[in-house]
Amino acid sequence: MNNPQYKLSALFAKYRDDALLSKLEEYAQWTIPSVFPREGSMGNFQNASIEYDFQSKGALVVNRLATKLARTLFPANTSFFRMDLSDEVKKLFQQQQIDDILSYENKACERIFLNASYAQLVQAMRLLIITGECLLFRYNDSIRVYSLRNYVAKRSALGDVLELVIVEKKFYSELDEAVQAVIDTQPNDDQLDLYTHVKKTPQGTWVVRQEINGKDIGTHAEYINKLCPYIPVTWNFVNGDNYGRGYVEDYAADLFKLSELSRALAEYELEMLRILHIVNPAGIFDTHTAESAPSGTYVHGDPAAVTPYESGEYNKVLQIRQDLQLIEERLDVAFMYTGNSRDGERVTAYEIRANAEEAEQVLGGVYSQLSQNLHLPLAYLLLHEENDQIIYDIERENLKLNILTGLQALSRSSENQNLVVACSEINTVIPTFTQLGLSKKWNIDTIAESILVANGV
């Protein structure tokens, strides 16, 4: 392999966008600061103190949207993708003794819930909503999520990722002996920066190598295009940008105003709670004794000489609270906080599809975009994990495997739901026509067919 032009630490610095990171820190400050804390606030392998905002509405709506999206994108009781197989691919599946395609899909999808991977997907949703970017790494049946604090990317003008550089901390003691020998002996169990370079070749494959202290540690790997375990995901990509844009950016004005008004209100209310005792200098009152006297003590003096003073106007507080309420109502609509959805496996296929369609309408096509740059790569990886030969055989024989994601993938379960609804309507309409004696004038079969067609059956 040819020597790279840059060491990976220099390449990481080259692609790093400090202005972007500063902006994302502010977005996180208004919502969930721990998702993207300010640089320097987090110690190495320690939970340092984090500066929080004066309101928690941002955290509430982001957490709600993240969990709702994760549950809609990866439903527990149905497959998040479906395979549309050609005759050639079906023959290949038969050679691999895969006769039950639906069972193969379901088993592959179930792997997404192994080793707390679902919790990592929720964290990925938070990062996407706030920062617009995250990187998923699928390894040993688990998922690890990186933020822009830990990786940089090089993209084409159309948004295709050409190169990734990831940095993470490693203790010297947890490295393999062969790697320790390459980077020389450390006097203490020091923390080292491990850089991982993921680059797309002209042939379409992905080449991965790693460095510590500027030295190649020899952990090279190469993956075919559809099976690269590093999955960069964007919320919304604008042509010409190098990184995606998050949903919080669209509502930064409201979140900024919510933050500033909440801070001002908190400070104003604290000031209102302060009580000052105004003493008439010409009056007679023992202020020194009164200041330290316990309740019930007799103090000499004229009570008219002392007047308690409180600042602030309650009408101002009411006005600010009304302004805050209007902002919160707008954010509730924008972040789908008013949507109804139950938790767990009780959620029906109809509810999942309704949530997906709501997300598609409210979020402006982001659901479909996530189904392409998140669902599709994960689908190939999970199918490969369930059967480690089938994807290679498809690539080797130059066959096309059509994987449907997003709303299209939910159509299978919704078809059954549509049939149930249509049967219920037929069961209501046809007996009514029969009881009223209208079946002689109307074609019952035509009416039943019309109901089925109207429900998409």
GROMACS .gro file of N, CA and C in nm, residues 247-384:
model
  414
  247TYR      N    1  -3.213   1.895   1.249
  247TYR     CA    2  -3.347   1.951   1.258
  247TYR      C    3  -3.351   2.071   1.352
  248VAL      N    4  -3.268   2.069   1.455
  248VAL     CA    5  -3.264   2.180   1.550
  248VAL      C    6  -3.227   2.310   1.480
  249GLU      N    7  -3.143   2.302   1.377
  249GLU     CA    8  -3.102   2.422   1.305
  249GLU      C    9  -3.222   2.493   1.242
  250ASP      N   10  -3.322   2.416   1.198
  250ASP     CA   11  -3.441   2.476   1.137
  250ASP      C   12  -3.519   2.561   1.237
  251TYR      N   13  -3.509   2.526   1.364
  251TYR     CA   14  -3.585   2.596   1.467
  251TYR      C   15  -3.492   2.663   1.569
  252ALA      N   16  -3.373   2.701   1.522
  252ALA     CA   17  -3.275   2.764   1.610
  252ALA      C   18  -3.326   2.896   1.666
  253ALA      N   19  -3.403   2.972   1.587
  253ALA     CA   20  -3.452   3.102   1.633
  253ALA      C   21  -3.544   3.086   1.753
  254ASP      N   22  -3.638   2.990   1.745
  254ASP     CA   23  -3.730   2.968   1.857
  254ASP      C   24  -3.656   2.913   1.979
  255LEU      N   25  -3.562   2.823   1.958
  255LEU     CA   26  -3.488   2.766   2.070
  255LEU      C   27  -3.399   2.870   2.136
  256PHE      N   28  -3.341   2.959   2.056
  256PHE     CA   29  -3.259   3.067   2.111
  256PHE      C   30  -3.345   3.161   2.197
  257LYS      N   31  -3.460   3.199   2.142
  257LYS     CA   32  -3.548   3.288   2.217
  257LYS      C   33  -3.600   3.220   2.343
  258LEU      N   34  -3.633   3.091   2.332
  258LEU     CA   35  -3.678   3.016   2.449
  258LEU      C   36  -3.571   3.012   2.557
  259SER      N   37  -3.446   2.993   2.516
  259SER     CA   38  -3.335   2.989   2.611
  259SER      C   39  -3.313   3.124   2.679
  260GLU      N   40  -3.311   3.230   2.598
  260GLU     CA   41  -3.284   3.363   2.653
  260GLU      C   42  -3.398   3.412   2.743
  261LEU      N   43  -3.523   3.390   2.701
  261LEU     CA   44  -3.635   3.431   2.784
  261LEU      C   45  -3.642   3.350   2.913
  262SER      N   46  -3.610   3.222   2.904
  262SER     CA   47  -3.610   3.139   3.025
  262SER      C   48  -3.503   3.185   3.123
  263ARG      N   49  -3.386   3.220   3.070
  263ARG     CA   50  -3.280   3.272   3.157
  263ARG      C   51  -3.322   3.404   3.221
  264ALA      N   52  -3.376   3.495   3.140
  264ALA     CA   53  -3.418   3.626   3.193
  264ALA      C   54  -3.529   3.610   3.297
  265LEU      N   55  -3.623   3.520   3.270
  265LEU     CA   56  -3.733   3.498   3.364
  265LEU      C   57  -3.683   3.441   3.496
  266ALA      N   58  -3.591   3.346   3.487
  266ALA     CA   59  -3.536   3.286   3.610
  266ALA      C   60  -3.464   3.391   3.694
  267GLU      N   61  -3.385   3.474   3.629
  267GLU     CA   62  -3.312   3.578   3.702
  267GLU      C   63  -3.407   3.682   3.759
  268TYR      N   64  -3.511   3.716   3.683
  268TYR     CA   65  -3.608   3.816   3.729
  268TYR      C   66  -3.687   3.762   3.849
  269GLU      N   67  -3.727   3.635   3.841
  269GLU     CA   68  -3.803   3.577   3.953
  269GLU      C   69  -3.717   3.563   4.078
  270LEU      N   70  -3.590   3.530   4.062
  270LEU     CA   71  -3.501   3.523   4.178
  270LEU      C   72  -3.484   3.660   4.241
  271GLU      N   73  -3.477   3.762   4.155
  271GLU     CA   74  -3.465   3.899   4.208
  271GLU      C   75  -3.593   3.939   4.282
  272MET      N   76  -3.708   3.894   4.230
  272MET     CA   77  -3.834   3.926   4.296
  272MET      C   78  -3.843   3.864   4.435
  273LEU      N   79  -3.776   3.752   4.454
  273LEU     CA   80  -3.781   3.683   4.583
  273LEU      C   81  -3.693   3.749   4.688
  274ARG      N   82  -3.605   3.839   4.645
  274ARG     CA   83  -3.520   3.908   4.741
  274ARG      C   84  -3.602   4.011   4.819
  275ILE      N   85  -3.584   4.015   4.948
  275ILE     CA   86  -3.653   4.112   5.033
  275ILE      C   87  -3.548   4.200   5.101
  276LEU      N   88  -3.561   4.330   5.080
  276LEU     CA   89  -3.473   4.428   5.145
  276LEU      C   90  -3.554   4.506   5.248
  277HIS      N   91  -3.493   4.535   5.361
  277HIS     CA   92  -3.558   4.613   5.466
  277HIS      C   93  -3.505   4.756   5.460
  278ILE      N   94  -3.592   4.847   5.421
  278ILE     CA   95  -3.556   4.988   5.411
  278ILE      C   96  -3.577   5.053   5.549
  279VAL      N   97  -3.470   5.108   5.605
  279VAL     CA   98  -3.475   5.167   5.739
  279VAL      C   99  -3.464   5.319   5.729
  280ASN      N  100  -3.556   5.387   5.792
  280ASN     CA  101  -3.552   5.533   5.798
  280ASN      C  102  -3.439   5.576   5.890
  281PRO      N  103  -3.338   5.645   5.837
  281PRO     CA  104  -3.224   5.684   5.924
  281PRO      C  105  -3.265   5.777   6.037
  282ALA      N  106  -3.379   5.846   6.020
  282ALA     CA  107  -3.423   5.936   6.128
  282ALA      C  108  -3.509   5.864   6.231
  283GLY      N  109  -3.547   5.739   6.199
  283GLY     CA  110  -3.632   5.665   6.291
  283GLY      C  111  -3.552   5.598   6.402
  284ILE      N  112  -3.626   5.538   6.492
  284ILE     CA  113  -3.564   5.469   6.606
  284ILE      C  114  -3.590   5.320   6.591
  285PHE      N  115  -3.482   5.247   6.559
  285PHE     CA  116  -3.497   5.101   6.545
  285PHE      C  117  -3.360   5.036   6.558
  286ASP      N  118  -3.354   4.931   6.639
  286ASP     CA  119  -3.227   4.860   6.665
  286ASP      C  120  -3.206   4.757   6.554
  287THR      N  121  -3.151   4.800   6.441
  287THR     CA  122  -3.131   4.711   6.327
  287THR      C  123  -3.030   4.601   6.355
  288HIS      N  124  -2.928   4.632   6.435
  288HIS     CA  125  -2.825   4.532   6.464
  288HIS      C  126  -2.884   4.415   6.540
  289THR      N  127  -2.970   4.442   6.638
  289THR     CA  128  -3.031   4.333   6.715
  289THR      C  129  -3.133   4.257   6.629
  290ALA      N  130  -3.210   4.331   6.548
  290ALA     CA  131  -3.313   4.267   6.467
  290ALA      C  132  -3.254   4.174   6.361
  291GLU      N  133  -3.137   4.206   6.310
  291GLU     CA  134  -3.075   4.128   6.203
  291GLU      C  135  -3.042   3.987   6.247
  292SER      N  136  -3.000   3.971   6.372
  292SER     CA  137  -2.959   3.839   6.421
  292SER      C  138  -3.055   3.780   6.523
  293ALA      N  139  -3.166   3.847   6.547
  293ALA     CA  140  -3.258   3.800   6.650
  293ALA      C  141  -3.342   3.684   6.600
  294PRO      N  142  -3.363   3.579   6.684
  294PRO     CA  143  -3.451   3.469   6.645
  294PRO      C  144  -3.596   3.511   6.651
  295SER      N  145  -3.681   3.429   6.595
  295SER     CA  146  -3.824   3.459   6.592
  295SER      C  147  -3.880   3.468   6.734
  296GLY      N  148  -3.962   3.569   6.758
  296GLY     CA  149  -4.025   3.587   6.888
  296GLY      C  150  -3.949   3.679   6.982
  297THR      N  151  -3.835   3.726   6.939
  297THR     CA  152  -3.752   3.813   7.024
  297THR      C  153  -3.813   3.954   7.029
  298TYR      N  154  -3.799   4.020   7.145
  298TYR     CA  155  -3.843   4.158   7.159
  298TYR      C  156  -3.731   4.251   7.117
  299VAL      N  157  -3.763   4.342   7.025
  299VAL     CA  158  -3.665   4.438   6.975
  299VAL      C  159  -3.720   4.578   6.997
  300HIS      N  160  -3.636   4.665   7.052
  300HIS     CA  161  -3.678   4.802   7.075
  300HIS      C  162  -3.676   4.881   6.945
  301GLY      N  163  -3.779   4.960   6.921
  301GLY     CA  164  -3.780   5.047   6.804
  301GLY      C  165  -3.918   5.074   6.754
  302ASP      N  166  -3.929   5.166   6.660
  302ASP     CA  167  -4.055   5.204   6.598
  302ASP      C  168  -4.073   5.122   6.470
  303PRO      N  169  -4.178   5.037   6.462
  303PRO     CA  170  -4.194   4.954   6.341
  303PRO      C  171  -4.215   5.035   6.214
  304ALA      N  172  -4.262   5.161   6.229
  304ALA     CA  173  -4.281   5.244   6.111
  304ALA      C  174  -4.150   5.288   6.050
  305ALA      N  175  -4.041   5.268   6.124
  305ALA     CA  176  -3.910   5.308   6.072
  305ALA      C  177  -3.853   5.205   5.974
  306VAL      N  178  -3.914   5.086   5.966
  306VAL     CA  179  -3.864   4.979   5.880
  306VAL      C  180  -3.975   4.939   5.782
  307THR      N  181  -3.940   4.933   5.652
  307THR     CA  182  -4.037   4.895   5.549
  307THR      C  183  -3.974   4.786   5.460
  308PRO      N  184  -4.038   4.668   5.453
  308PRO     CA  185  -3.984   4.565   5.362
  308PRO      C  186  -4.004   4.605   5.216
  309TYR      N  187  -3.906   4.573   5.131
  309TYR     CA  188  -3.911   4.614   4.990
  309TYR      C  189  -3.886   4.492   4.901
  310GLU      N  190  -3.976   4.472   4.803
  310GLU     CA  191  -3.961   4.366   4.703
  310GLU      C  192  -3.969   4.430   4.565
  311SER      N  193  -3.878   4.390   4.475
  311SER     CA  194  -3.876   4.446   4.340
  311SER      C  195  -3.951   4.356   4.244
  312GLY      N  196  -3.975   4.405   4.125
  312GLY     CA  197  -4.038   4.324   4.021
  312GLY      C  198  -4.188   4.344   4.012
  313GLU      N  199  -4.243   4.310   3.891
  313GLU     CA  200  -4.386   4.318   3.867
  313GLU      C  201  -4.435   4.183   3.818
  314TYR      N  202  -4.542   4.133   3.879
  314TYR     CA  203  -4.593   4.001   3.842
  314TYR      C  204  -4.652   4.001   3.702
  315ASN      N  205  -4.704   4.115   3.656
  315ASN     CA  206  -4.759   4.121   3.520
  315ASN      C  207  -4.652   4.095   3.415
  316LYS      N  208  -4.530   4.140   3.444
  316LYS     CA  209  -4.420   4.111   3.351
  316LYS      C  210  -4.392   3.961   3.345
  317VAL      N  211  -4.397   3.898   3.461
  317VAL     CA  212  -4.375   3.753   3.466
  317VAL      C  213  -4.482   3.680   3.384
  318LEU      N  214  -4.608   3.722   3.398
  318LEU     CA  215  -4.715   3.659   3.321
  318LEU      C  216  -4.695   3.677   3.171
  319GLN      N  217  -4.650   3.796   3.130
  319GLN     CA  218  -4.629   3.822   2.988
  319GLN      C  219  -4.518   3.734   2.931
  320ILE      N  220  -4.409   3.721   3.006
  320ILE     CA  221  -4.299   3.637   2.960
  320ILE      C  222  -4.343   3.490   2.952
  321ARG      N  223  -4.421   3.446   3.051
  321ARG     CA  224  -4.469   3.307   3.049
  321ARG      C  225  -4.560   3.281   2.930
  322GLN      N  226  -4.640   3.379   2.893
  322GLN     CA  227  -4.725   3.364   2.775
  322GLN      C  228  -4.641   3.354   2.647
  323ASP      N  229  -4.537   3.436   2.638
  323ASP     CA  230  -4.448   3.428   2.523
  323ASP      C  231  -4.379   3.292   2.516
  324LEU      N  232  -4.336   3.242   2.630
  324LEU     CA  233  -4.271   3.110   2.635
  324LEU      C  234  -4.369   3.001   2.594
  325GLN      N  235  -4.492   3.012   2.636
  325GLN     CA  236  -4.592   2.911   2.602
  325GLN      C  237  -4.616   2.905   2.452
  326LEU      N  238  -4.620   3.022   2.386
  326LEU     CA  239  -4.639   3.025   2.241
  326LEU      C  240  -4.523   2.957   2.169
  327ILE      N  241  -4.402   2.982   2.217
  327ILE     CA  242  -4.284   2.917   2.156
  327ILE      C  243  -4.291   2.767   2.176
  328GLU      N  244  -4.327   2.725   2.296
  328GLU     CA  245  -4.334   2.581   2.325
  328GLU      C  246  -4.440   2.512   2.241
  329GLU      N  247  -4.550   2.580   2.216
  329GLU     CA  248  -4.655   2.522   2.132
  329GLU      C  249  -4.605   2.502   1.989
  330ARG      N  250  -4.530   2.598   1.936
  330ARG     CA  251  -4.474   2.583   1.801
  330ARG      C  252  -4.376   2.466   1.796
  331LEU      N  253  -4.294   2.454   1.901
  331LEU     CA  254  -4.197   2.344   1.905
  331LEU      C  255  -4.266   2.209   1.918
  332ASP      N  256  -4.376   2.204   1.992
  332ASP     CA  257  -4.451   2.078   2.005
  332ASP      C  258  -4.496   2.028   1.869
  333VAL      N  259  -4.547   2.120   1.786
  333VAL     CA  260  -4.593   2.080   1.653
  333VAL      C  261  -4.476   2.040   1.565
  334ALA      N  262  -4.369   2.119   1.569
  334ALA     CA  263  -4.253   2.093   1.483
  334ALA      C  264  -4.187   1.960   1.516
  335PHE      N  265  -4.180   1.926   1.645
  335PHE     CA  266  -4.110   1.804   1.687
  335PHE      C  267  -4.207   1.688   1.713
  336MET      N  268  -4.330   1.700   1.662
  336MET     CA  269  -4.427   1.590   1.669
  336MET      C  270  -4.453   1.547   1.813
  337TYR      N  271  -4.449   1.642   1.905
  337TYR     CA  272  -4.469   1.607   2.046
  337TYR      C  273  -4.615   1.576   2.076
  338THR      N  274  -4.707   1.625   1.991
  338THR     CA  275  -4.849   1.603   2.015
  338THR      C  276  -4.898   1.473   1.955
  339GLY      N  277  -4.812   1.404   1.879
  339GLY     CA  278  -4.852   1.279   1.817
  339GLY      C  279  -4.880   1.172   1.919
  340ASN      N  280  -4.975   1.083   1.890
  340ASN     CA  281  -5.011   0.975   1.981
  340ASN      C  282  -4.948   0.845   1.934
  341SER      N  283  -4.883   0.778   2.026
  341SER     CA  284  -4.823   0.648   1.994
  341SER      C  285  -4.800   0.573   2.123
  342ARG      N  286  -4.834   0.447   2.121
  342ARG     CA  287  -4.811   0.365   2.239
  342ARG      C  288  -4.670   0.308   2.236
  343ASP      N  289  -4.628   0.259   2.351
  343ASP     CA  290  -4.494   0.202   2.361
  343ASP      C  291  -4.499   0.051   2.346
  344GLY      N  292  -4.384  -0.003   2.311
  344GLY     CA  293  -4.367  -0.148   2.315
  344GLY      C  294  -4.428  -0.220   2.196
  345GLU      N  295  -4.446  -0.351   2.213
  345GLU     CA  296  -4.491  -0.436   2.104
  345GLU      C  297  -4.640  -0.426   2.079
  346ARG      N  298  -4.713  -0.350   2.161
  346ARG     CA  299  -4.856  -0.334   2.141
  346ARG      C  300  -4.886  -0.242   2.023
  347VAL      N  301  -4.787  -0.168   1.976
  347VAL     CA  302  -4.809  -0.077   1.864
  347VAL      C  303  -4.842  -0.157   1.739
  348THR      N  304  -4.955  -0.125   1.675
  348THR     CA  305  -4.998  -0.200   1.558
  348THR      C  306  -4.926  -0.153   1.433
  349ALA      N  307  -4.937  -0.235   1.329
  349ALA     CA  308  -4.876  -0.197   1.201
  349ALA      C  309  -4.938  -0.070   1.147
  350TYR      N  310  -5.069  -0.051   1.172
  350TYR     CA  311  -5.136   0.070   1.125
  350TYR      C  312  -5.077   0.193   1.194
  351GLU      N  313  -5.052   0.185   1.326
  351GLU     CA  314  -4.995   0.297   1.399
  351GLU      C  315  -4.853   0.327   1.352
  352ILE      N  316  -4.775   0.224   1.325
  352ILE     CA  317  -4.638   0.243   1.278
  352ILE      C  318  -4.640   0.316   1.143
  353ARG      N  319  -4.727   0.273   1.054
  353ARG     CA  320  -4.735   0.338   0.924
  353ARG      C  321  -4.786   0.481   0.938
  354ALA      N  322  -4.882   0.502   1.029
  354ALA     CA  323  -4.933   0.638   1.051
  354ALA      C  324  -4.822   0.729   1.103
  355ASN      N  325  -4.740   0.678   1.195
  355ASN     CA  326  -4.627   0.756   1.247
  355ASN      C  327  -4.526   0.786   1.137
  356ALA      N  328  -4.503   0.687   1.050
  356ALA     CA  329  -4.408   0.707   0.940
  356ALA      C  330  -4.458   0.814   0.843
  357GLU      N  331  -4.587   0.809   0.812
  357GLU     CA  332  -4.642   0.909   0.721
  357GLU      C  333  -4.642   1.047   0.785
  358GLU      N  334  -4.670   1.053   0.917
  358GLU     CA  335  -4.664   1.182   0.987
  358GLU      C  336  -4.521   1.237   0.985
  359ALA      N  337  -4.423   1.149   1.010
  359ALA     CA  338  -4.282   1.192   1.007
  359ALA      C  339  -4.244   1.242   0.869
  360GLU      N  340  -4.293   1.174   0.766
  360GLU     CA  341  -4.261   1.214   0.629
  360GLU      C  342  -4.317   1.353   0.599
  361GLN      N  343  -4.439   1.381   0.648
  361GLN     CA  344  -4.502   1.510   0.621
  361GLN      C  345  -4.441   1.622   0.704
  362VAL      N  346  -4.425   1.597   0.836
  362VAL     CA  347  -4.378   1.702   0.926
  362VAL      C  348  -4.230   1.732   0.905
  363LEU      N  349  -4.150   1.629   0.884
  363LEU     CA  350  -4.006   1.645   0.877
  363LEU      C  351  -3.956   1.672   0.736
  364GLY      N  352  -4.044   1.677   0.639
  364GLY     CA  353  -4.004   1.717   0.505
  364GLY      C  354  -3.921   1.616   0.431
  365GLY      N  355  -3.961   1.491   0.431
  365GLY     CA  356  -3.890   1.389   0.354
  365GLY      C  357  -3.770   1.328   0.423
  366VAL      N  358  -3.744   1.368   0.549
  366VAL     CA  359  -3.627   1.315   0.619
  366VAL      C  360  -3.642   1.167   0.646
  367TYR      N  361  -3.766   1.122   0.673
  367TYR     CA  362  -3.788   0.979   0.699
  367TYR      C  363  -3.742   0.894   0.581
  368SER      N  364  -3.777   0.938   0.459
  368SER     CA  365  -3.735   0.863   0.340
  368SER      C  366  -3.584   0.868   0.323
  369GLN      N  367  -3.524   0.982   0.356
  369GLN     CA  368  -3.378   0.992   0.344
  369GLN      C  369  -3.309   0.898   0.443
  370LEU      N  370  -3.360   0.893   0.566
  370LEU     CA  371  -3.300   0.804   0.665
  370LEU      C  372  -3.319   0.658   0.624
  371SER      N  373  -3.430   0.628   0.559
  371SER     CA  374  -3.451   0.490   0.516
  371SER      C  375  -3.348   0.448   0.411
  372GLN      N  376  -3.294   0.545   0.338
  372GLN     CA  377  -3.193   0.513   0.237
  372GLN      C  378  -3.053   0.505   0.295
  373ASN      N  379  -3.013   0.608   0.373
  373ASN     CA  380  -2.873   0.608   0.419
  373ASN      C  381  -2.854   0.540   0.554
  374LEU      N  382  -2.962   0.491   0.616
  374LEU     CA  383  -2.950   0.415   0.741
  374LEU      C  384  -3.008   0.275   0.726
  375HIS      N  385  -3.133   0.266   0.678
  375HIS     CA  386  -3.196   0.135   0.662
  375HIS      C  387  -3.120   0.046   0.565
  376LEU      N  388  -3.091   0.100   0.448
  376LEU     CA  389  -3.034   0.017   0.342
  376LEU      C  390  -2.899  -0.045   0.379
  377PRO      N  391  -2.801   0.035   0.428
  377PRO     CA  392  -2.673  -0.027   0.469
  377PRO      C  393  -2.690  -0.129   0.581
  378LEU      N  394  -2.777  -0.097   0.680
  378LEU     CA  395  -2.799  -0.191   0.789
  378LEU      C  396  -2.865  -0.319   0.739
  379ALA      N  397  -2.955  -0.308   0.642
  379ALA     CA  398  -3.023  -0.426   0.589
  379ALA      C  399  -2.922  -0.524   0.529
  380TYR      N  400  -2.829  -0.473   0.449
  380TYR     CA  401  -2.727  -0.560   0.389
  380TYR      C  402  -2.639  -0.626   0.497
  381LEU      N  403  -2.599  -0.547   0.596
  381LEU     CA  404  -2.514  -0.601   0.702
  381LEU      C  405  -2.586  -0.709   0.783
  382LEU      N  406  -2.712  -0.685   0.815
  382LEU     CA  407  -2.788  -0.781   0.895
  382LEU      C  408  -2.816  -0.908   0.816
  383LEU      N  409  -2.847  -0.895   0.688
  383LEU     CA  410  -2.866  -1.013   0.604
  383LEU      C  411  -2.737  -1.094   0.595
  384HIS      N  412  -2.625  -1.022   0.587
  384HIS     CA  413  -2.495  -1.090   0.581
  384HIS      C  414  -2.464  -1.162   0.712
   0.00000   0.00000   0.00000
